Amino acid sequence: MNTNTTKQSAKIRAEFLRFFKDKGCTSVTSDSLIPSGDKTLLFTSAGMVQFKQHFLGQSKDAFTRAVSCQKCFRTSDIEQVGVTTRHLTFFEMLGNFSFGDYFKKEAIEWAWEFLTKNMSLPKDKLYITVYKDDDETVEIWKKIVREDRIIRMGDKTNFWNMGDTGPCGPCSEILIDLGPEMSCGKPSCGPSCDCDRYLEIWNLVFTQFDRQTDGSLKNLPRKNIDTGMGLERLVAAANGKKSVFETDLFIPIMEEASKILNVKYEGKNIAKLRMIADHARAVTFLISDGILPSNEGRGYVLRRILRRAVRQGRMYGYDKPFINGLASAVFKIMEPAYSELSSKLANIKSIIKVEEEKFLETLEAGSGLLSDMISSYKSKEIKTIKGEDVFKLYDTYGFPHDLTKEIAAENGMSVDEEGFKSEQKKAQDKSRAAWGGSGEKDITFYSVLRKKYGDTLFDGYDNYEFPGKVLALIKDGKEIEELNEGDSGEIILSQTPFYAESGGQSADKGKMMLPSLDAEAEVYDVFKPIGSLFAHKAKVLKGSFRKGLEVLSSIDIRRRKQIQRHHTATHLLHKALKELLGEHIAQAGSLVAPDYLRFDFTHFSAIKKDDLIKIENKINAVIRDDVPVCVESMGINEARNAGAMALFGEKYGDIVRTVSVRNCDEKSNYSMELCGGTHISRTGEIGFFKIISESSVAAGVRRIEAVAGEAAELYVLEEERNIYKTLEMFSASKSDLTLRIQKYFDDYKKLERELESLKSRAISSEIDSMIKEVKDINGVNFLSLNAGGADIKALRDISDKVKAKLGSCIVLAAAENDGKAAFIVSVTEDNVKKGFNAGKIAKAFASDINGSGGGKPDFAQGGTKDFSKLKEALKNSPKYISA
């Protein structure tokens, strides 16, 4: 592997940001891969995403020029990753932007200056594409490069649209010629060709038009610049490399993967190692930004990306987790630019490892299922595996589609490719539909309202009652003039004391009143559809609410205070978990409600009961100390230097709000977090804290549910009621309740053993008569029987005694018990060697009785709720042996 990269990626990234800062651009930190400003997007896929409000003229930021290096993630070309020299899922997009400030001339001249002077790219290797009708851009470029290096192209490649209507504009791309050896070889190959020879380095988008419904273009009053350049491509070009993978951003990761998998970077291994390196980068940053593996949304995409990489190792015969190890290599490369990785690395690696282990288990299960599937198809003399079966293996068990084809071919079979593609498309459509909840239409509607009325002033941290002007009324997704008695809708106010649901904290409830008009509305929810625009969901109880009127808003104070107790208690819980279990603990989700709190966090085993008690004791000790809870606003760097905890995946501005729980000296902090929620002023106001449950919610993620204040008192009262009921039931006092229950339990176990002994003796007395029913099926002793009301344990006992008597046999025993039928299949070792399989017999029998069953070659079991076919299936059971 060629490791000679003279121009390091870290220096190029820094040089780009410095260059545009010198041009008057404000350097803006990368947004999370979870878009902070656009709920309609699954991932941040371009540098302009976080500036959407700036382009629409709806941002309150003072700057009109910006520069950024944005983390991006796309899966549109995932099948090409590793195969080509340029496609990636995770990449960094360098971009400079103008919001009604500089335009084409500056954008073009600065781009050329940076590439040819700062990066020293050879001018004779650079080509320019422009939109076919954009004469203005052509004239600017003609002053910089020869006209024969400017290629006019069409709408598909060189005209950007936000949608069918709205802002749009022409593009100009800067490409570099990587040499004839990278060409597709076609006589027509040139800068307009899509092969690997001409690599797009930089795309300059000139947003200057507003497309109308009739397709016509009108000039925008504010013209914008949006540029994007892949850092990985730039680093490769600046170092004279033909591939993005031949740079310091990938080489150390591929070297580590080669070492772990014991393969060389050559031949067919090249594409696989490239793909593994790309996916390791993607997985590391997706988890760093707070995404966890799951079966839906972002978590599903993360899981699929990770499994694709793990499969490559499995295909090399490596059956251990290894992507978690590559995360360390990613960290070493990227940490200088993304310092937050340092505190998250241990979590990231642990989450990856748990997911890898889980997948390797399911992959093993998939192999067994495919084997059974092939046997089933062969028994029916079918030579093509259905597409839906292939997709089930792929989607449910992560079993590689190409591996299924390979194994099928080895068995003289094929797979239904079209059927597989059809099932895959159905799943993709379902996934898109599941994500369509937020809706671009809704965002656009509220964006217009926000532009018209501005953000809502929230003044509810200390004020529980506050006047505000009705700016807008909404019903059925439309702005209206009036809400009347009995109507439900949304109310937008100029200012409000109502907290809108965010950061895991539930929204306030309460009332809005117009005393002079005797009007009143119940507010039952508050949310922020975009930015800091507060939408109050309300039902008018009496009178009418009209735009322009001044209303008096009043929150439910008792409810708010209980939420505040739970929110501060959540901070204490977070800190106590870190103290007891370690610094790897990180918040993975939360809910702060009036009746309870829920806290999800990264950890990889159940918490012992003794440790839960220690956590409770620590939190209650801080509550009894009655120390101050202080809220301050400060710079983000100052907050981090002070030790404030930031949450996984959250994006913060330059000025942040911190919530600190003081130590007993009331000067130093016990806990400090960045938080926009509401809190009590002293810990003593919490009253009492009690953990009510601890459980697992995902691989590597635990959940604690707890109560505080009034909710804790109610929980304890309910527990006491249950204890008193139990005391009455056992006629015991508190002091001897445990002993009394233990005595009942011991007596029960004794009676249970006596019953089992009686059953066993009864079975023994019947064995001889059962043996008489044994049939010789092709030289195999076979017994099938209905054991009446026996349970599974009794059925096992019957089979063991029959096998002991006969030495060699197959037993199928069934019984009807508790409204369902159960059965077992037992095969002696000698018959297993002959090819008989208890698991397969159980599946066949279960199919005949509308039930389910399966197991190992020597023993299997199953059951059904349908008794109607049991008698007939037992009668015909010899067919399972003779088949």
Tab-separated table of C-alpha atoms in Angstrom, residues 30-52 70-73 286 289 291 298 435 438 443 529 649-651:
chain	number	residue	atom	x	y	z
A	30	SER	CA	-19.941	20.978	11.350
A	31	ASP	CA	-23.538	20.057	12.101
A	32	SER	CA	-24.367	16.584	13.407
A	33	LEU	CA	-25.092	13.794	10.937
A	34	ILE	CA	-28.600	14.091	12.400
A	35	PRO	CA	-29.724	17.352	10.734
A	36	SER	CA	-30.467	19.941	13.397
A	37	GLY	CA	-32.489	22.243	11.185
A	38	ASP	CA	-34.437	19.953	8.844
A	39	LYS	CA	-36.640	17.206	10.285
A	40	THR	CA	-37.461	15.897	6.795
A	41	LEU	CA	-33.938	14.535	6.252
A	42	LEU	CA	-32.672	11.226	7.576
A	43	PHE	CA	-29.022	12.343	7.482
A	44	THR	CA	-26.948	15.423	6.755
A	45	SER	CA	-25.931	14.800	3.152
A	46	ALA	CA	-24.417	18.143	2.133
A	47	GLY	CA	-22.757	21.214	3.581
A	48	MET	CA	-25.726	23.441	2.793
A	49	VAL	CA	-28.198	21.492	4.950
A	50	GLN	CA	-27.426	23.386	8.156
A	51	PHE	CA	-27.733	26.688	6.257
A	52	LYS	CA	-31.224	26.055	4.874
A	70	GLN	CA	-19.331	19.314	7.156
A	71	LYS	CA	-19.614	15.635	8.079
A	72	CYS	CA	-21.887	13.989	5.490
A	73	PHE	CA	-23.462	10.598	4.986
A	286	LEU	CA	-22.890	7.838	13.100
A	289	ASP	CA	-23.518	11.623	16.722
A	291	ILE	CA	-27.326	7.069	16.432
A	298	ARG	CA	-31.304	5.997	11.127
A	435	TRP	CA	-39.810	8.195	7.746
A	438	SER	CA	-42.489	15.086	9.569
A	443	ILE	CA	-41.900	22.396	7.477
A	529	PRO	CA	-42.114	22.794	14.368
A	649	GLY	CA	-25.469	13.946	18.740
A	650	GLU	CA	-26.582	17.390	19.929
A	651	LYS	CA	-25.446	20.527	18.104
